[in-house]
PDB file of C-alpha atoms in Angstrom:
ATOM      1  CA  UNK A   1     -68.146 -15.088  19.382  1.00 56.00           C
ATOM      2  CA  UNK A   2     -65.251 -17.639  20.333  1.00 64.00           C
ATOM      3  CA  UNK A   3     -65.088 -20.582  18.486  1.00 89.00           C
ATOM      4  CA  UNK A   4     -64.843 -22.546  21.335  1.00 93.00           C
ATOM      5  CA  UNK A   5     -66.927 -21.969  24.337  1.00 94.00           C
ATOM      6  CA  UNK A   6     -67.079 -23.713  27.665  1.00 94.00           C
ATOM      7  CA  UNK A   7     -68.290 -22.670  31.351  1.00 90.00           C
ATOM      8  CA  UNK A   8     -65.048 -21.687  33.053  1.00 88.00           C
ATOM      9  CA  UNK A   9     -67.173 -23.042  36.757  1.00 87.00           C
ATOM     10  CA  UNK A  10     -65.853 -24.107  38.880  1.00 94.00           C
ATOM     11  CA  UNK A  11     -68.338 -27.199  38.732  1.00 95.00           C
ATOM     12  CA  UNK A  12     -68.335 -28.785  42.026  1.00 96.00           C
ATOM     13  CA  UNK A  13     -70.093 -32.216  42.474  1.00 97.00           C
ATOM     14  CA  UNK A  14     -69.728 -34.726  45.800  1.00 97.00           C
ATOM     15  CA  UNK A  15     -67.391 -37.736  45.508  1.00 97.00           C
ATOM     16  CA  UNK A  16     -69.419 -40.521  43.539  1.00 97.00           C
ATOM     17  CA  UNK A  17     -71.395 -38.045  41.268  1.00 97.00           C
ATOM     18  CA  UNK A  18     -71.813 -37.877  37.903  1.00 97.00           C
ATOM     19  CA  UNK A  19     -69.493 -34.621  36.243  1.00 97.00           C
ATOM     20  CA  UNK A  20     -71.036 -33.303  32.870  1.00 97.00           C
ATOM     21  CA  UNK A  21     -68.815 -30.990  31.244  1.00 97.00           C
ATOM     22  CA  UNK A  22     -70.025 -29.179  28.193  1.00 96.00           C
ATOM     23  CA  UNK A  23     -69.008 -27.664  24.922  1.00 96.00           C
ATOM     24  CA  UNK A  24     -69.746 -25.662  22.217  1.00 96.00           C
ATOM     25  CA  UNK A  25     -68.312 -24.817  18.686  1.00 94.00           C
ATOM     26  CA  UNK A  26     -68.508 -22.288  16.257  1.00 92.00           C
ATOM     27  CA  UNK A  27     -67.243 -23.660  12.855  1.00 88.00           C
ATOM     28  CA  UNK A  28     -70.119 -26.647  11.425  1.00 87.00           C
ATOM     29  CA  UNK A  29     -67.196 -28.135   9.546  1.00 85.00           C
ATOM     30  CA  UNK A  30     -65.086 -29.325  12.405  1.00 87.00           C
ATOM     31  CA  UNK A  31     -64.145 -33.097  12.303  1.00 85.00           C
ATOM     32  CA  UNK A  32     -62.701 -33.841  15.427  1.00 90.00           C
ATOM     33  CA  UNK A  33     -62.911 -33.560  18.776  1.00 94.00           C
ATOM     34  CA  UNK A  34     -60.189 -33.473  22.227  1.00 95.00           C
ATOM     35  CA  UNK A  35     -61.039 -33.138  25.616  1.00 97.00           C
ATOM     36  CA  UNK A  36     -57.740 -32.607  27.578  1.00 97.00           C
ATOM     37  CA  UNK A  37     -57.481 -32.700  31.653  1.00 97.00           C
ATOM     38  CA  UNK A  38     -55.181 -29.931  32.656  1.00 97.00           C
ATOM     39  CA  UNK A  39     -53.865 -30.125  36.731  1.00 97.00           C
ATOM     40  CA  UNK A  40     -52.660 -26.754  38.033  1.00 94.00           C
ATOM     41  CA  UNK A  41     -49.495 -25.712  36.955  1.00 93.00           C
ATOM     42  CA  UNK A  42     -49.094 -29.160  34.340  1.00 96.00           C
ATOM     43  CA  UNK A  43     -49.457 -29.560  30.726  1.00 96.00           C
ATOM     44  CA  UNK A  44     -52.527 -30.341  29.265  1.00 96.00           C
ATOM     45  CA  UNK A  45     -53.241 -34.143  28.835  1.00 95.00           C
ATOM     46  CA  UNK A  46     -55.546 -36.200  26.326  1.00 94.00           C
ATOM     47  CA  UNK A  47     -58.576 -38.016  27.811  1.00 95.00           C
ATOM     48  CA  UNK A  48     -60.751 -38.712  25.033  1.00 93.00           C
ATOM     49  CA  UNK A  49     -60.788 -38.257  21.292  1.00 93.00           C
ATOM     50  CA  UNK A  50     -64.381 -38.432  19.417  1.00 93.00           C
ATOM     51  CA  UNK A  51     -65.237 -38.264  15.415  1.00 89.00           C
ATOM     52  CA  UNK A  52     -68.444 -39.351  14.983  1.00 84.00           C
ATOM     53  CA  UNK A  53     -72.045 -38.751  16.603  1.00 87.00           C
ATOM     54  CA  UNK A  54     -72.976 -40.464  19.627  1.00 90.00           C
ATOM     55  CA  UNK A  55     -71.234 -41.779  22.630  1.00 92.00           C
ATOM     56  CA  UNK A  56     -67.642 -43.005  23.106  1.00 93.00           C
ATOM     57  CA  UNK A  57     -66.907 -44.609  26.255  1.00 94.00           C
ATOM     58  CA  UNK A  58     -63.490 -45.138  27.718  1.00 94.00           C
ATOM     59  CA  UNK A  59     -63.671 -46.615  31.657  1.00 96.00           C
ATOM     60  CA  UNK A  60     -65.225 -43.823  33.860  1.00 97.00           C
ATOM     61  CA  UNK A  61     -65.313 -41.315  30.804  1.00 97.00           C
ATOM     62  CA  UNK A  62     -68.280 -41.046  27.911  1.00 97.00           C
ATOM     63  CA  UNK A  63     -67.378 -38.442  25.327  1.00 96.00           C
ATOM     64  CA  UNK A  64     -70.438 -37.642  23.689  1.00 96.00           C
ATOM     65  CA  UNK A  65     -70.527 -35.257  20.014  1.00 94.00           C
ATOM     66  CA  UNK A  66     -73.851 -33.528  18.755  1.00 93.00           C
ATOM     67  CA  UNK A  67     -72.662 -32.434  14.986  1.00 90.00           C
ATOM     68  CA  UNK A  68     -75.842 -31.227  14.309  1.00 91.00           C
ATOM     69  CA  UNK A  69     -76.405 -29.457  17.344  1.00 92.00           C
ATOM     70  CA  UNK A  70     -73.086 -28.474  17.671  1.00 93.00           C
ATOM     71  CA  UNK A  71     -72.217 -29.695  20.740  1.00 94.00           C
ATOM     72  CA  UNK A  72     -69.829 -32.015  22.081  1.00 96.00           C
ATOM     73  CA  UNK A  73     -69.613 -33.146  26.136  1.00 96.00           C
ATOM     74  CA  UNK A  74     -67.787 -35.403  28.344  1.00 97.00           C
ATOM     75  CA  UNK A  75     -68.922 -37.090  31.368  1.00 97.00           C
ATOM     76  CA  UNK A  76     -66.667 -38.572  34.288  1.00 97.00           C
ATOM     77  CA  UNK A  77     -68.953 -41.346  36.409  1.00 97.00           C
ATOM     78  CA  UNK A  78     -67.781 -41.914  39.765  1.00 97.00           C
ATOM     79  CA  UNK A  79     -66.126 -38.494  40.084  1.00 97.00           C
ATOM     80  CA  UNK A  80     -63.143 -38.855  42.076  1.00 97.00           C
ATOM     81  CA  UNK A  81     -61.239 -36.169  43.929  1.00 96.00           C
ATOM     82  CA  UNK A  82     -58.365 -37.118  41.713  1.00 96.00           C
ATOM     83  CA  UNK A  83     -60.654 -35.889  38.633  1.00 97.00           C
ATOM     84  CA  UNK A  84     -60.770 -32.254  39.982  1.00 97.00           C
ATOM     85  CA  UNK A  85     -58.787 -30.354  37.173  1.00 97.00           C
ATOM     86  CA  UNK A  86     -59.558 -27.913  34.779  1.00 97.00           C
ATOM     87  CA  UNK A  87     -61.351 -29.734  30.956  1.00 98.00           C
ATOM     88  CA  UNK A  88     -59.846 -27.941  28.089  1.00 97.00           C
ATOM     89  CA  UNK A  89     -62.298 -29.259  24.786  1.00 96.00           C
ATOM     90  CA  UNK A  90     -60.474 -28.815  21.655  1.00 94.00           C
ATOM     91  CA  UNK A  91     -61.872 -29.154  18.365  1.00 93.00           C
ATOM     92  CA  UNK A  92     -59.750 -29.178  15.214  1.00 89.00           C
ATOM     93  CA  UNK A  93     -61.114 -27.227  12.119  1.00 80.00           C
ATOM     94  CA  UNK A  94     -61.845 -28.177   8.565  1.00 75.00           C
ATOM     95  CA  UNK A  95     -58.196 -27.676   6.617  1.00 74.00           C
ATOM     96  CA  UNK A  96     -55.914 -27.113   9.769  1.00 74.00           C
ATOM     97  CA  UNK A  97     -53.809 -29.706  11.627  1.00 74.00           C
ATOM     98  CA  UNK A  98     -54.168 -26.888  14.376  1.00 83.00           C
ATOM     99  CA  UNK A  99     -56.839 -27.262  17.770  1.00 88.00           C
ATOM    100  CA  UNK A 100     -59.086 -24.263  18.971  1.00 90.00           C
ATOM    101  CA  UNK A 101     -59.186 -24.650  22.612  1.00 93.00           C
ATOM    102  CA  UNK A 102     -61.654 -23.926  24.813  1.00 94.00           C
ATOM    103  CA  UNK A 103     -61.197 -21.627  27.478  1.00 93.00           C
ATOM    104  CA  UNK A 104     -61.580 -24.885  30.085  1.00 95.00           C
ATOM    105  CA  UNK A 105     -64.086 -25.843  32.801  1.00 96.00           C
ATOM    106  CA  UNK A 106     -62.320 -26.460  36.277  1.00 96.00           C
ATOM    107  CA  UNK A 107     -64.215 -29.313  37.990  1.00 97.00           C
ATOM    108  CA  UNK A 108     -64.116 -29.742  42.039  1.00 97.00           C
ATOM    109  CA  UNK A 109     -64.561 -33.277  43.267  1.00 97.00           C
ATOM    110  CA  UNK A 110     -65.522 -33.057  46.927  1.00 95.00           C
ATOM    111  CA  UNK A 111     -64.397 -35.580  48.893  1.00 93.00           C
TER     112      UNK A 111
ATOM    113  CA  UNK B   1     -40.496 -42.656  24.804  1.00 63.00           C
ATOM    114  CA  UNK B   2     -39.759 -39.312  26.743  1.00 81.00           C
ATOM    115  CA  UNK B   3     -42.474 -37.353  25.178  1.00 94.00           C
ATOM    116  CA  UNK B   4     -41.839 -34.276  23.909  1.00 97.00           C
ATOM    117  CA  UNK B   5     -39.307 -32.355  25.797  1.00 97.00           C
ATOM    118  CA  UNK B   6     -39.056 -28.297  26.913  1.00 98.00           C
ATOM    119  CA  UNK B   7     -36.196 -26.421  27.784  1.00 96.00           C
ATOM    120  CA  UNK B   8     -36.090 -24.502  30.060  1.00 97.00           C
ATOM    121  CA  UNK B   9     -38.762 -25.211  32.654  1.00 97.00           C
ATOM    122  CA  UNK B  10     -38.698 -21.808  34.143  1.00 97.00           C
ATOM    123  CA  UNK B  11     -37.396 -18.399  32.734  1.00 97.00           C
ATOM    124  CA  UNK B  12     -36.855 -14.876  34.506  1.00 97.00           C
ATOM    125  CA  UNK B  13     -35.480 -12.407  32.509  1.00 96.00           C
ATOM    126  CA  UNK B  14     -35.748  -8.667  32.295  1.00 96.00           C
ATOM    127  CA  UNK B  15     -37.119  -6.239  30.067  1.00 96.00           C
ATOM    128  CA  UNK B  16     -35.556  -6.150  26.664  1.00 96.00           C
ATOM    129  CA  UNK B  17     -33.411  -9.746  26.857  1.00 97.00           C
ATOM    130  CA  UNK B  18     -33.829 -12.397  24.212  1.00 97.00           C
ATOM    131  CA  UNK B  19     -34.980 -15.106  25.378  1.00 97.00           C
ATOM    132  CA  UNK B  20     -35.052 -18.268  23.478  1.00 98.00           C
ATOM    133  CA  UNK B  21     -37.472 -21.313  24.461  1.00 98.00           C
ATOM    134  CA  UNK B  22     -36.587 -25.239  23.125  1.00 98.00           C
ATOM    135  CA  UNK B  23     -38.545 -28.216  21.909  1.00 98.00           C
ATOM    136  CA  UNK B  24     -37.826 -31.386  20.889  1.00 98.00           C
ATOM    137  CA  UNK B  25     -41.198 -33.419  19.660  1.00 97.00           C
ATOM    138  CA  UNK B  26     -41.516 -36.919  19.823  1.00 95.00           C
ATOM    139  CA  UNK B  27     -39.372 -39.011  17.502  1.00 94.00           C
ATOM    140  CA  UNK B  28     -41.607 -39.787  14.421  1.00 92.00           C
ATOM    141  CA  UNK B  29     -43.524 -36.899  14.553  1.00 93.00           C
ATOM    142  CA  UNK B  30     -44.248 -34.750  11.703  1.00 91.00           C
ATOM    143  CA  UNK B  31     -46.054 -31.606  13.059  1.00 93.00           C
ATOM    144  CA  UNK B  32     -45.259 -29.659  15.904  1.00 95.00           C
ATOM    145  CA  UNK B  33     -47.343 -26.722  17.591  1.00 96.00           C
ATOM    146  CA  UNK B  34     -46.160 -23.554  20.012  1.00 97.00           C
ATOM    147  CA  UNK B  35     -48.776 -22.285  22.712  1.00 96.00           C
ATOM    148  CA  UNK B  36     -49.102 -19.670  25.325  1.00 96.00           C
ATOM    149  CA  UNK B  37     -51.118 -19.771  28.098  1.00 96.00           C
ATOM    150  CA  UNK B  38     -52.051 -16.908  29.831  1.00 94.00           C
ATOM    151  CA  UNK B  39     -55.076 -16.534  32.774  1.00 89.00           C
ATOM    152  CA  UNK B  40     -56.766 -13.969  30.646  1.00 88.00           C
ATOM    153  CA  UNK B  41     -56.687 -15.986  27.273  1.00 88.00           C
ATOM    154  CA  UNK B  42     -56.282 -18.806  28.037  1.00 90.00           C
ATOM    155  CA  UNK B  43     -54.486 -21.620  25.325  1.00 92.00           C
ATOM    156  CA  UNK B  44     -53.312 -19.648  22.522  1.00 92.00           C
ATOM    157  CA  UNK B  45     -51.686 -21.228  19.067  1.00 93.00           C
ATOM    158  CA  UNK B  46     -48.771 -19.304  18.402  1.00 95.00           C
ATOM    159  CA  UNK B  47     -47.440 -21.523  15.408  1.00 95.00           C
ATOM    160  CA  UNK B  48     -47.152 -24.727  13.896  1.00 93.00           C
ATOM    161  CA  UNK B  49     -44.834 -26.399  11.574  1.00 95.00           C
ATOM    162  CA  UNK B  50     -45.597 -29.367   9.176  1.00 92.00           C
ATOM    163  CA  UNK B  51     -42.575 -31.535   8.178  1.00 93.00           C
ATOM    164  CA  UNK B  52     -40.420 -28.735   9.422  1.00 94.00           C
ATOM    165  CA  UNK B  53     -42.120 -25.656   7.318  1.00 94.00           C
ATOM    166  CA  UNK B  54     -44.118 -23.206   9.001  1.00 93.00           C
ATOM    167  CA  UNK B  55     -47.691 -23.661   7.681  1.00 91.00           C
ATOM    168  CA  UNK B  56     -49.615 -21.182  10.163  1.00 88.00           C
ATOM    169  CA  UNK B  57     -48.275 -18.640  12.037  1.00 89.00           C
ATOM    170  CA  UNK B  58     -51.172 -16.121  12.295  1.00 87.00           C
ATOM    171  CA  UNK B  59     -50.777 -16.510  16.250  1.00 88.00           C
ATOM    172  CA  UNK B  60     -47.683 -14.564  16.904  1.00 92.00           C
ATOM    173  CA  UNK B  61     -48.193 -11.395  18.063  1.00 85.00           C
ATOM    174  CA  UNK B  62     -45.754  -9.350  16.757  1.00 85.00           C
ATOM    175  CA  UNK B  63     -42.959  -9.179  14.873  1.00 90.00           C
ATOM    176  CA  UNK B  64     -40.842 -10.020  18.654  1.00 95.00           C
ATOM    177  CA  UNK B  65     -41.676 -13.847  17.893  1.00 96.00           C
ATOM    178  CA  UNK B  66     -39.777 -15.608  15.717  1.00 96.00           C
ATOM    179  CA  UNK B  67     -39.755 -19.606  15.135  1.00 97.00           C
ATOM    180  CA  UNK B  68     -37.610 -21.768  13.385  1.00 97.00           C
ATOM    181  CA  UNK B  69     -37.782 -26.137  12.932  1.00 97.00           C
ATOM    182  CA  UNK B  70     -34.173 -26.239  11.453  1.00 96.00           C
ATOM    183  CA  UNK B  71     -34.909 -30.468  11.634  1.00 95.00           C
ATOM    184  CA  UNK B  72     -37.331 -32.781  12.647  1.00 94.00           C
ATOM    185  CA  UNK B  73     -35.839 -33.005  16.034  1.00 95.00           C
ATOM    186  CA  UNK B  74     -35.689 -29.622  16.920  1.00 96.00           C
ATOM    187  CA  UNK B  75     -37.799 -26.331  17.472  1.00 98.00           C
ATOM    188  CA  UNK B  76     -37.027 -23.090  18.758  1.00 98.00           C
ATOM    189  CA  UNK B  77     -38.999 -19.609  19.938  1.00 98.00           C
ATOM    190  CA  UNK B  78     -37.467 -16.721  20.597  1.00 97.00           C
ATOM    191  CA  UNK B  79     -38.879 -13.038  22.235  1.00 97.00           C
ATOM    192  CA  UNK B  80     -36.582 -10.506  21.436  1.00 96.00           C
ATOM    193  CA  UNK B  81     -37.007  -7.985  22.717  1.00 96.00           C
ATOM    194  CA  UNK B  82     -39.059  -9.608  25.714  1.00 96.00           C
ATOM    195  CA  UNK B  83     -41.656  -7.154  27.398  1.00 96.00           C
ATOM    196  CA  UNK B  84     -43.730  -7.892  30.371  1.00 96.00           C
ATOM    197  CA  UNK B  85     -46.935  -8.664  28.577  1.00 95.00           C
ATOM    198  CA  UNK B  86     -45.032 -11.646  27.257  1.00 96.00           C
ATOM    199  CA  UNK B  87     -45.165 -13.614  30.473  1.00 97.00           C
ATOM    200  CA  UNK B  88     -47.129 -17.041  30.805  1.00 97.00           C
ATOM    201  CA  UNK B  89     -46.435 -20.575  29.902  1.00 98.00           C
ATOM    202  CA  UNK B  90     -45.185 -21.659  26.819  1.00 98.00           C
ATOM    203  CA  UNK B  91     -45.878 -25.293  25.443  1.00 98.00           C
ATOM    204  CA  UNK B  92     -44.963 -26.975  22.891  1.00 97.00           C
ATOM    205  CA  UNK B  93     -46.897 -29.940  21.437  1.00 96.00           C
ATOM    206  CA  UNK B  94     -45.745 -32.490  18.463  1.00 95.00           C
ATOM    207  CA  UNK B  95     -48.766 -34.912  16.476  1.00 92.00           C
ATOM    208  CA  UNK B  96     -48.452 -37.598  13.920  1.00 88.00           C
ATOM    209  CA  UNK B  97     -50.826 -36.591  11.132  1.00 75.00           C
ATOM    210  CA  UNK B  98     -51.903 -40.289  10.410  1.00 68.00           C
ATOM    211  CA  UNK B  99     -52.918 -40.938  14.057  1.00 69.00           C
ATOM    212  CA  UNK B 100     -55.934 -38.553  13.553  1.00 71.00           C
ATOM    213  CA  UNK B 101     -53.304 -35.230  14.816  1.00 74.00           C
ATOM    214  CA  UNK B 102     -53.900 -36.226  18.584  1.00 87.00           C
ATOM    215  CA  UNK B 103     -51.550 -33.882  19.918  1.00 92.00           C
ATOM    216  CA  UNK B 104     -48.934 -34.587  22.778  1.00 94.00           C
ATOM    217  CA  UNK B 105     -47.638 -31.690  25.138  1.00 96.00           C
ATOM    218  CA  UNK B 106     -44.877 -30.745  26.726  1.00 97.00           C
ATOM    219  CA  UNK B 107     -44.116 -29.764  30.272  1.00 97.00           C
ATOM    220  CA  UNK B 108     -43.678 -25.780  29.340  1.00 97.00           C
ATOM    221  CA  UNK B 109     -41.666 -23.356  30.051  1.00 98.00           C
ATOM    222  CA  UNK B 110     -42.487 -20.560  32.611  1.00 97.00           C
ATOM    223  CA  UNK B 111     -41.529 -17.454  31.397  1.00 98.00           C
ATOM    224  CA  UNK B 112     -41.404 -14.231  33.823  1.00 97.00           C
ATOM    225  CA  UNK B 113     -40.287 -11.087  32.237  1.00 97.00           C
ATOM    226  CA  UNK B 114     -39.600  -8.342  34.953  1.00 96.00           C
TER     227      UNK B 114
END
């Protein structure tokens, strides 16, 4: 089992939409949580950072963490064709300074 | 600030040549991580140094990879010998451990081995 998981998609949703991108972790003592956007052929790039349960909102992105259920997601309102990139999640484990990544979700906007 | 900075951005090389990838993290910080990237598996940790010691380097593959911090400034990887199974993208990312580790990457460094 990877510690990690995601959907590698593609997840395509219409200009406008709502884009729910989804995670899953292994190890019940992880603390934090990353969610990276990752264009083709660029470095990975922070979006949104979570520690606690519940939501976290930052403009058109809600990064939402499930400890219990182990679960962590992000959603993108008003999906823009901009947006379409691959998600990396990234969780960092108890004791390391070191992130597990995902293997990444790509997301299609469609104009 | 420039962010942290890779050298080179693309490698070719052959077969058996050392090659020798470069990283310099952003000014202040005190940890500093080495990734591949590969299609198949994805974003792999390789290493990562703490205050210039090597606390984790269960990611390298083989004895090939070696990594040295000589300063805060500065980080190095080197293949030697380089095999084709070696090629992908190579990042580097630096973090400041009191701004909760967020982690800052590099541009990479393509590396084809032919």
């Amino acid at each position: 089992q990877k510690e990690v998981e995601q959907n590698s998609g593609p997840l395509s949703v219409p200009e406008g939409a709502i884009a729910s991108l989804n995670c899953t972790y292994s190890d019940r003592g992880s603390q934090s949580f990353f969610w990276y956007r990752q264009y083709s052929g660029k470095s990975p790039e922070l979006i949104m950072f979570i520690y606690s349960n519940g939501d976290k909102e930052d403009g058109r992105f809600t990064a939402q963490l499930n400890k219990a259920s182990q679960y962590v997601s992000l959603l993108i309102r008003d999906s823009q064709p901009s947006d379409s990139a691959t998600y990396l999640c990234a969780v960092k484990n108890t004791g390391r300074r070191a992130l597990t990544f995902g293997s990444g979700t790509r997301l299609q906007v469609q104009p | 600030d420039a962010g942290v900075i890779q050298s080179p951005r693309h490698e070719v090389t052959e077969m058996g040549q050392e090659v020798t990838l470069r990283c310099k993290p952003i000014s202040g910080h005190n940890s500093l991580f080495w990734y591949r990237q590969t299609m198949m598996r994805g974003l792999e940790l390789l290493i990562y140094f703490n205050n210039n010691v090597p606390i984790d380097d269960s990611g390298m593959p083989e004895d090939r990879f070696s990594a040295k911090m000589p300063n805060a400034s500065f980080s190095t990887l080197k293949i030697q010998p380089s095999e084709p199974r070696d090629s992908a993208v190579y990042f580097c990312a630096s973090s400041l451990t009191r701004t909760k580790n967020i982690q800052y990457f590099g541009a990479g460094t393509r590396l084809s081995v032919l």
